[in-house]
Amino acid sequence: MKLLDTLHRWTGGLIGLVLALLGLSGTILLHKYAWIGVAHAGDPLRTDLASTVAATERIMALPQAPQGIIYASDGFGLHQARFGDGAGLYADQTGRVATQWASQWERPELWIFDFHHHLFTGDTGEWVIGTAGLCGLFFILSGVILWWRTRRTFRFRLWPKRMSRPAIVMHHRDLGIVVAPLLLLSVVTGTMMIFQPFAMAMIAPFGSPAEAARAMKPPKYQGGPLAARPDYAAMLGEARRRFPDAEFRILSLPAKDGGPIMLRMRQQAEWLPNGRSTLWFDAATGKLLGARDALAMPAGAQAFNKAYPIHSGKVGGLLWRLVLTISGLSMTMLGSLAVWTFWFRRSKPAKPRVKEAVLAAFQNAAR
């Protein structure tokens, strides 16, 4: 148990700050639609085909040559067009530009997202976050085991009774056991999106991980070069015929090395906010190359698709976002105080009382 206690303290001391910052940034992102503050962000969603086609053609005809569109959704009434080097714009649902930016640093929701998912360092940041997630998982489980020894002294407080190391440690222990289920859910779902081996282990009870991985892997389609004026009306119309009740979510043009045009849709039964029902079109002719129905995917793949909406509060409405807010703020507090007490806030040696010191001196002299 002493070894477990040492490992727990060192884990908190080493990765506590990373977990604290991830908790804080994730909490901010939970409510980003409430503070983005761009005109028409609160417009109701228009799902009719004609409006979507008109907006798509207007946006894709812009001189900046967008690489794709993230369509408006229920709760956020703006389309987002993406360009290279972090540039982009928001457009209303008629395709009229509402605001645009030349770098992600001009939009706080974008750079906070980049920090939360990549620590501003791309794939390297993902490895750091994934490692922190695995350490956080150990941190939570070992904390529960260590708390059991002192369960009779449990006192729930939102803030330490005093800013001394013993009081902070007691608060850390007792608050941690209360929010442990929420922290566990946040850490597990977040780590699943970073480390595929961990994700496959988590979905194993629902079905074959190998089968799920194959189902989620995008097919390799070959096609001609991107047409000067792709027929978006025909492609969106074909997609609506394939999935009549689905929302248009993401349109992606092929990269410079070629490939198909990809269109992602979300059917009503899908939890994933951007859906995983996908169609691929020949970039030169607009001909449908293939389609994937997310609701027909194996059970393991469908279980994986639920990790992100649970983690990001995209299901369950305001109530679930408030629950995740408690989880995120608790992670921020527990992680930051763990680092502070481990590296900076050491207990000071107790000062002997003057009366006891004098009495001890007389006793020693009498001997």
CSV table of C-alpha atoms in Angstrom, one decimal:
chain,number,residue,atom,x,y,z
A,1,MET,CA,0.0,0.0,0.0
A,2,LYS,CA,2.9,2.4,0.7
A,3,LEU,CA,4.2,1.8,-2.8
A,4,LEU,CA,0.8,2.5,-4.3
A,5,ASP,CA,0.6,5.7,-2.3
A,6,THR,CA,4.0,6.8,-3.6
A,7,LEU,CA,3.1,6.0,-7.2
A,8,HIS,CA,-0.2,7.9,-6.7
A,9,ARG,CA,1.5,11.0,-5.4
A,10,TRP,CA,4.2,11.0,-8.1
A,11,THR,CA,1.6,10.4,-10.8
A,12,GLY,CA,-0.4,13.4,-9.6
A,13,GLY,CA,2.7,15.5,-9.2
A,14,LEU,CA,3.9,14.8,-12.7
A,15,ILE,CA,0.7,14.8,-14.8
A,16,GLY,CA,-1.6,16.8,-12.6
A,17,LEU,CA,-1.1,20.1,-14.4
A,18,VAL,CA,-1.7,18.5,-17.8
A,19,LEU,CA,-5.0,17.0,-16.5
A,20,ALA,CA,-6.0,20.3,-14.9
A,21,LEU,CA,-5.5,22.2,-18.1
A,22,LEU,CA,-7.4,19.6,-20.1
A,23,GLY,CA,-10.2,19.7,-17.6
A,24,LEU,CA,-10.4,23.5,-17.8
A,25,SER,CA,-10.2,23.7,-21.6
A,26,GLY,CA,-12.7,20.9,-22.0
A,27,THR,CA,-15.2,22.6,-19.7
A,28,ILE,CA,-14.9,25.8,-21.7
A,29,LEU,CA,-15.5,23.9,-24.9
A,30,LEU,CA,-18.6,22.3,-23.5
A,31,HIS,CA,-20.4,25.7,-23.6
A,32,LYS,CA,-18.7,27.2,-26.7
A,33,TYR,CA,-21.9,27.8,-28.6
A,34,ALA,CA,-23.1,30.0,-25.8
A,35,TRP,CA,-20.1,32.4,-26.1
A,36,ILE,CA,-19.0,32.3,-29.8
A,37,GLY,CA,-21.0,35.5,-30.3
A,38,VAL,CA,-21.2,35.6,-34.1
A,39,ALA,CA,-24.3,36.9,-35.9
A,40,HIS,CA,-26.9,34.2,-36.9
A,41,ALA,CA,-25.2,31.6,-34.6
A,42,GLY,CA,-28.6,31.1,-32.9
A,43,ASP,CA,-30.6,30.7,-36.2
A,44,PRO,CA,-32.8,27.6,-36.3
A,45,LEU,CA,-31.4,24.8,-38.4
A,46,ARG,CA,-32.7,24.5,-42.0
A,47,THR,CA,-32.5,20.9,-43.2
A,48,ASP,CA,-34.3,21.2,-46.6
A,49,LEU,CA,-32.2,20.2,-49.6
A,50,ALA,CA,-32.7,23.4,-51.6
A,51,SER,CA,-31.3,25.6,-48.8
A,52,THR,CA,-28.3,23.4,-48.2
A,53,VAL,CA,-27.5,23.2,-52.0
A,54,ALA,CA,-27.8,27.0,-52.4
A,55,ALA,CA,-25.5,27.7,-49.4
A,56,THR,CA,-23.0,25.0,-50.5
A,57,GLU,CA,-22.7,26.4,-54.0
A,58,ARG,CA,-22.3,30.0,-52.7
A,59,ILE,CA,-19.6,29.0,-50.2
A,60,MET,CA,-17.7,26.8,-52.5
A,61,ALA,CA,-17.7,29.5,-55.2
A,62,LEU,CA,-15.7,31.9,-52.9
A,63,PRO,CA,-12.4,32.9,-54.4
A,64,GLN,CA,-10.4,31.5,-51.4
A,65,ALA,CA,-11.3,27.9,-52.6
A,66,PRO,CA,-12.6,26.3,-49.4
A,67,GLN,CA,-11.3,22.8,-48.6
A,68,GLY,CA,-14.7,21.8,-47.1
A,69,ILE,CA,-17.7,22.8,-45.0
A,70,ILE,CA,-18.9,21.8,-41.6
A,71,TYR,CA,-22.6,22.4,-41.9
A,72,ALA,CA,-24.8,24.1,-39.3
A,73,SER,CA,-26.4,22.0,-36.7
A,74,ASP,CA,-29.2,22.1,-34.2
A,75,GLY,CA,-27.8,24.6,-31.6
A,76,PHE,CA,-25.4,26.4,-33.9
A,77,GLY,CA,-26.8,28.0,-37.0
A,78,LEU,CA,-23.7,28.8,-38.9
A,79,HIS,CA,-21.8,26.8,-41.6
A,80,GLN,CA,-18.0,26.7,-41.1
A,81,ALA,CA,-15.7,26.7,-44.2
A,82,ARG,CA,-12.2,25.6,-43.8
A,83,PHE,CA,-9.1,26.8,-45.7
A,84,GLY,CA,-5.4,26.0,-45.4
A,85,ASP,CA,-3.2,27.1,-42.5
A,86,GLY,CA,-6.0,27.5,-40.0
A,87,ALA,CA,-8.0,30.1,-42.0
A,88,GLY,CA,-11.7,29.8,-42.3
A,89,LEU,CA,-15.1,31.6,-42.0
A,90,TYR,CA,-18.6,31.3,-40.7
A,91,ALA,CA,-21.5,31.8,-43.1
A,92,ASP,CA,-25.2,31.9,-42.4
A,93,GLN,CA,-27.5,29.3,-43.8
A,94,THR,CA,-27.9,31.2,-47.1
A,95,GLY,CA,-24.2,31.1,-47.6
A,96,ARG,CA,-23.5,34.8,-46.8
A,97,VAL,CA,-20.2,35.3,-44.9
A,98,ALA,CA,-20.7,36.3,-41.3
A,99,THR,CA,-17.1,36.5,-40.2
A,100,GLN,CA,-13.8,35.1,-41.4
A,101,TRP,CA,-10.3,34.7,-40.0
A,102,ALA,CA,-6.8,34.2,-41.4
A,103,SER,CA,-5.5,32.1,-38.4
A,104,GLN,CA,-7.0,29.9,-35.7
A,105,TRP,CA,-5.5,32.4,-33.1
A,106,GLU,CA,-8.3,34.9,-34.2
A,107,ARG,CA,-11.0,32.5,-32.9
A,108,PRO,CA,-10.8,31.3,-29.3
A,109,GLU,CA,-13.0,28.3,-29.9
A,110,LEU,CA,-10.5,27.0,-32.5
A,111,TRP,CA,-7.2,27.4,-30.5
A,112,ILE,CA,-8.8,26.1,-27.3
A,113,PHE,CA,-10.0,23.1,-29.3
A,114,ASP,CA,-6.4,22.7,-30.8
A,115,PHE,CA,-5.0,22.8,-27.3
A,116,HIS,CA,-7.5,20.4,-25.8
A,117,HIS,CA,-6.9,17.8,-28.6
A,118,HIS,CA,-3.3,18.4,-29.6
A,119,LEU,CA,-1.6,20.7,-27.1
A,120,PHE,CA,-0.7,22.9,-30.1
A,121,THR,CA,1.8,20.2,-31.3
A,122,GLY,CA,-0.2,17.9,-33.6
A,123,ASP,CA,0.5,14.2,-33.3
A,124,THR,CA,3.1,14.8,-30.6
A,125,GLY,CA,0.5,16.5,-28.4
A,126,GLU,CA,-1.9,13.6,-29.0
A,127,TRP,CA,0.7,11.2,-27.6
A,128,VAL,CA,1.2,13.4,-24.5
A,129,ILE,CA,-2.6,13.6,-23.9
A,130,GLY,CA,-3.0,9.9,-24.4
A,131,THR,CA,-0.2,9.1,-22.0
A,132,ALA,CA,-1.7,11.6,-19.5
A,133,GLY,CA,-5.1,9.9,-19.9
A,134,LEU,CA,-3.6,6.5,-19.1
A,135,CYS,CA,-1.8,8.0,-16.1
A,136,GLY,CA,-5.1,9.7,-15.1
A,137,LEU,CA,-6.8,6.3,-15.2
A,138,PHE,CA,-4.3,4.9,-12.8
A,139,PHE,CA,-4.6,8.0,-10.7
A,140,ILE,CA,-8.3,7.6,-10.3
A,141,LEU,CA,-8.3,3.8,-9.6
A,142,SER,CA,-5.4,4.0,-7.1
A,143,GLY,CA,-7.0,7.0,-5.4
A,144,VAL,CA,-10.2,5.0,-4.8
A,145,ILE,CA,-8.1,2.2,-3.3
A,146,LEU,CA,-6.2,4.5,-1.0
A,147,TRP,CA,-9.3,6.4,0.1
A,148,TRP,CA,-10.8,3.1,1.4
A,149,ARG,CA,-8.3,3.1,4.3
A,150,THR,CA,-9.5,6.5,5.5
A,151,ARG,CA,-13.2,6.3,4.6
A,152,ARG,CA,-14.3,6.9,8.3
A,153,THR,CA,-12.9,10.4,8.2
A,154,PHE,CA,-14.8,11.4,5.0
A,155,ARG,CA,-15.9,15.0,4.9
A,156,PHE,CA,-17.3,16.5,1.7
A,157,ARG,CA,-16.1,20.0,0.9
A,158,LEU,CA,-16.1,21.9,-2.3
A,159,TRP,CA,-12.9,23.8,-1.2
A,160,PRO,CA,-10.2,22.8,1.4
A,161,LYS,CA,-10.9,23.9,4.9
A,162,ARG,CA,-7.6,25.8,4.9
A,163,MET,CA,-4.7,26.1,2.5
A,164,SER,CA,-2.4,23.9,4.5
A,165,ARG,CA,-1.0,20.7,3.0
A,166,PRO,CA,-2.9,18.3,5.3
A,167,ALA,CA,-6.2,20.1,4.7
A,168,ILE,CA,-5.6,20.1,0.9
A,169,VAL,CA,-4.7,16.4,0.9
A,170,MET,CA,-7.9,15.6,2.9
A,171,HIS,CA,-10.0,17.6,0.5
A,172,HIS,CA,-8.3,16.0,-2.5
A,173,ARG,CA,-9.0,12.6,-1.2
A,174,ASP,CA,-12.7,13.2,-0.3
A,175,LEU,CA,-13.7,15.2,-3.3
A,176,GLY,CA,-11.9,12.7,-5.5
A,177,ILE,CA,-14.0,9.8,-4.3
A,178,VAL,CA,-17.2,11.8,-4.9
A,179,VAL,CA,-16.4,12.7,-8.5
A,180,ALA,CA,-14.4,9.5,-9.3
A,181,PRO,CA,-17.2,8.0,-11.5
A,182,LEU,CA,-17.4,11.2,-13.6
A,183,LEU,CA,-13.7,11.5,-13.9
A,184,LEU,CA,-13.4,7.9,-14.9
A,185,LEU,CA,-16.0,8.3,-17.7
A,186,SER,CA,-14.3,11.5,-19.0
A,187,VAL,CA,-10.8,10.0,-18.9
A,188,VAL,CA,-11.8,6.7,-20.5
A,189,THR,CA,-13.8,8.3,-23.4
A,190,GLY,CA,-11.1,10.9,-24.0
A,191,THR,CA,-8.3,8.3,-24.1
A,192,MET,CA,-10.3,6.1,-26.4
A,193,MET,CA,-10.2,8.9,-29.0
A,194,ILE,CA,-6.4,9.1,-28.8
A,195,PHE,CA,-5.1,5.6,-28.4
A,196,GLN,CA,-6.7,3.0,-30.7
A,197,PRO,CA,-5.4,-0.1,-28.8
A,198,PHE,CA,-7.1,1.3,-25.6
A,199,ALA,CA,-10.3,2.0,-27.6
A,200,MET,CA,-10.3,-1.5,-29.0
A,201,ALA,CA,-9.9,-2.9,-25.5
A,202,MET,CA,-12.9,-0.8,-24.3
A,203,ILE,CA,-15.2,-1.9,-27.1
A,204,ALA,CA,-14.2,-5.6,-26.9
A,205,PRO,CA,-17.3,-6.5,-24.7
A,206,PHE,CA,-19.6,-5.2,-27.5
A,207,GLY,CA,-18.0,-7.0,-30.4
A,208,SER,CA,-14.9,-7.9,-32.3
A,209,PRO,CA,-12.3,-5.1,-32.1
A,210,ALA,CA,-10.8,-6.2,-35.4
A,211,GLU,CA,-14.2,-6.2,-37.1
A,212,ALA,CA,-14.9,-2.7,-35.7
A,213,ALA,CA,-11.5,-1.4,-36.9
A,214,ARG,CA,-12.2,-2.6,-40.4
A,215,ALA,CA,-15.6,-1.1,-40.5
A,216,MET,CA,-14.3,2.3,-39.4
A,217,LYS,CA,-11.4,2.4,-41.8
A,218,PRO,CA,-12.3,4.5,-44.9
A,219,PRO,CA,-12.2,2.7,-48.2
A,220,LYS,CA,-9.6,3.7,-50.9
A,221,TYR,CA,-11.4,5.0,-53.9
A,222,GLN,CA,-9.6,6.3,-57.1
A,223,GLY,CA,-11.1,9.0,-59.3
A,224,GLY,CA,-10.2,11.8,-61.6
A,225,PRO,CA,-9.0,15.3,-60.7
A,226,LEU,CA,-11.4,17.7,-59.0
A,227,ALA,CA,-13.8,19.3,-61.5
A,228,ALA,CA,-13.7,23.0,-62.0
A,229,ARG,CA,-17.3,23.2,-60.9
A,230,PRO,CA,-18.4,20.1,-59.1
A,231,ASP,CA,-22.1,19.3,-59.3
A,232,TYR,CA,-22.9,19.7,-55.6
A,233,ALA,CA,-26.7,19.7,-56.2
A,234,ALA,CA,-26.5,16.2,-57.7
A,235,MET,CA,-24.2,14.9,-55.0
A,236,LEU,CA,-26.3,16.3,-52.1
A,237,GLY,CA,-29.5,15.1,-53.8
A,238,GLU,CA,-28.1,11.6,-54.1
A,239,ALA,CA,-27.1,11.7,-50.5
A,240,ARG,CA,-30.6,12.7,-49.4
A,241,ARG,CA,-32.1,9.9,-51.5
A,242,ARG,CA,-29.7,7.4,-49.7
A,243,PHE,CA,-30.4,8.7,-46.2
A,244,PRO,CA,-33.7,10.6,-46.3
A,245,ASP,CA,-33.9,11.5,-42.6
A,246,ALA,CA,-30.2,12.4,-42.2
A,247,GLU,CA,-28.6,15.8,-41.7
A,248,PHE,CA,-25.8,17.0,-43.9
A,249,ARG,CA,-22.7,17.4,-41.6
A,250,ILE,CA,-19.3,17.6,-43.4
A,251,LEU,CA,-18.4,18.1,-47.0
A,252,SER,CA,-14.6,17.5,-47.7
A,253,LEU,CA,-12.8,18.0,-51.0
A,254,PRO,CA,-9.9,15.7,-51.9
A,255,ALA,CA,-6.4,16.6,-51.0
A,256,LYS,CA,-3.8,17.7,-53.7
A,257,ASP,CA,-2.8,14.0,-54.2
A,258,GLY,CA,-6.3,13.2,-55.4
A,259,GLY,CA,-9.1,11.1,-54.0
A,260,PRO,CA,-12.9,11.3,-53.8
A,261,ILE,CA,-15.2,14.0,-52.4
A,262,MET,CA,-16.5,12.9,-49.0
A,263,LEU,CA,-19.8,13.7,-47.5
A,264,ARG,CA,-20.7,12.8,-43.9
A,265,MET,CA,-24.3,12.7,-42.7
A,266,ARG,CA,-25.9,12.1,-39.3
A,267,GLN,CA,-29.0,9.9,-39.1
A,268,GLN,CA,-31.4,10.6,-36.3
A,269,ALA,CA,-30.4,7.5,-34.3
A,270,GLU,CA,-26.7,8.4,-34.4
A,271,TRP,CA,-25.2,10.0,-31.3
A,272,LEU,CA,-22.0,11.2,-33.0
A,273,PRO,CA,-22.7,14.9,-33.8
A,274,ASN,CA,-21.1,14.8,-37.2
A,275,GLY,CA,-22.4,11.3,-37.9
A,276,ARG,CA,-20.5,8.5,-39.6
A,277,SER,CA,-22.9,7.7,-42.4
A,278,THR,CA,-20.6,8.6,-45.3
A,279,LEU,CA,-20.8,8.8,-49.1
A,280,TRP,CA,-17.8,9.1,-51.5
A,281,PHE,CA,-18.1,10.8,-54.9
A,282,ASP,CA,-15.8,10.9,-57.9
A,283,ALA,CA,-14.1,14.3,-57.8
A,284,ALA,CA,-14.2,14.6,-61.6
A,285,THR,CA,-17.7,13.4,-62.5
A,286,GLY,CA,-19.6,13.5,-59.2
A,287,LYS,CA,-20.6,9.8,-59.6
A,288,LEU,CA,-21.3,8.0,-56.4
A,289,LEU,CA,-18.4,5.6,-55.6
A,290,GLY,CA,-19.7,4.1,-52.4
A,291,ALA,CA,-21.7,4.7,-49.2
A,292,ARG,CA,-21.5,3.5,-45.6
A,293,ASP,CA,-24.5,3.3,-43.3
A,294,ALA,CA,-23.4,4.0,-39.7
A,295,LEU,CA,-26.4,2.2,-38.3
A,296,ALA,CA,-25.3,-1.0,-40.1
A,297,MET,CA,-21.8,-0.9,-38.7
A,298,PRO,CA,-20.8,-3.7,-36.2
A,299,ALA,CA,-21.8,-3.2,-32.5
A,300,GLY,CA,-18.2,-2.5,-31.5
A,301,ALA,CA,-17.9,0.3,-34.0
A,302,GLN,CA,-21.2,1.8,-32.9
A,303,ALA,CA,-20.0,1.7,-29.3
A,304,PHE,CA,-16.8,3.5,-30.3
A,305,ASN,CA,-18.9,6.2,-32.0
A,306,LYS,CA,-20.6,7.0,-28.7
A,307,ALA,CA,-17.4,7.8,-26.9
A,308,TYR,CA,-17.0,11.3,-28.4
A,309,PRO,CA,-20.6,12.6,-27.9
A,310,ILE,CA,-20.5,11.3,-24.3
A,311,HIS,CA,-17.1,13.0,-23.7
A,312,SER,CA,-18.0,16.3,-25.3
A,313,GLY,CA,-21.6,16.7,-24.0
A,314,LYS,CA,-23.2,16.3,-27.5
A,315,VAL,CA,-26.0,14.1,-26.0
A,316,GLY,CA,-28.1,14.6,-23.0
A,317,GLY,CA,-28.7,18.3,-23.4
A,318,LEU,CA,-27.9,21.0,-20.8
A,319,LEU,CA,-28.2,18.6,-17.9
A,320,TRP,CA,-25.4,16.3,-19.2
A,321,ARG,CA,-23.2,19.3,-20.0
A,322,LEU,CA,-23.6,20.5,-16.4
A,323,VAL,CA,-22.6,17.1,-15.2
A,324,LEU,CA,-19.5,17.2,-17.4
A,325,THR,CA,-18.8,20.7,-16.2
A,326,ILE,CA,-18.6,19.3,-12.6
A,327,SER,CA,-16.3,16.7,-13.9
A,328,GLY,CA,-14.0,19.2,-15.7
A,329,LEU,CA,-13.8,21.7,-12.9
A,330,SER,CA,-13.1,18.9,-10.4
A,331,MET,CA,-10.3,17.6,-12.6
A,332,THR,CA,-8.9,21.2,-12.8
A,333,MET,CA,-9.0,21.6,-9.0
A,334,LEU,CA,-7.7,18.2,-8.1
A,335,GLY,CA,-4.9,18.3,-10.7
A,336,SER,CA,-3.7,21.8,-9.9
A,337,LEU,CA,-3.8,21.4,-6.1
A,338,ALA,CA,-2.0,18.0,-6.4
A,339,VAL,CA,0.8,19.7,-8.3
A,340,TRP,CA,1.0,22.5,-5.8
A,341,THR,CA,1.1,20.3,-2.7
A,342,PHE,CA,3.6,17.9,-4.3
A,343,TRP,CA,6.1,20.5,-5.5
A,344,PHE,CA,5.6,23.6,-3.5
A,345,ARG,CA,3.4,23.2,-0.4
A,346,ARG,CA,5.5,21.1,2.0
A,347,SER,CA,4.5,20.7,5.6
A,348,LYS,CA,6.7,22.8,7.9
A,349,PRO,CA,8.3,21.2,10.9
A,350,ALA,CA,6.2,21.7,14.0
A,351,LYS,CA,7.5,24.3,16.5
A,352,PRO,CA,7.8,23.0,20.0
A,353,ARG,CA,5.9,24.9,22.6
A,354,VAL,CA,8.0,27.2,24.8
A,355,LYS,CA,6.7,25.9,28.1
A,356,GLU,CA,7.4,22.3,27.1
A,357,ALA,CA,10.9,23.2,25.8
A,358,VAL,CA,11.8,24.9,29.1
A,359,LEU,CA,10.5,22.0,31.2
A,360,ALA,CA,12.5,19.5,29.1
A,361,ALA,CA,15.6,21.6,29.6
A,362,PHE,CA,15.2,21.7,33.4
A,363,GLN,CA,14.7,17.9,33.4
A,364,ASN,CA,17.8,17.3,31.5
A,365,ALA,CA,19.8,19.6,33.8
A,366,ALA,CA,18.5,17.8,36.9
A,367,ARG,CA,19.8,14.5,35.5
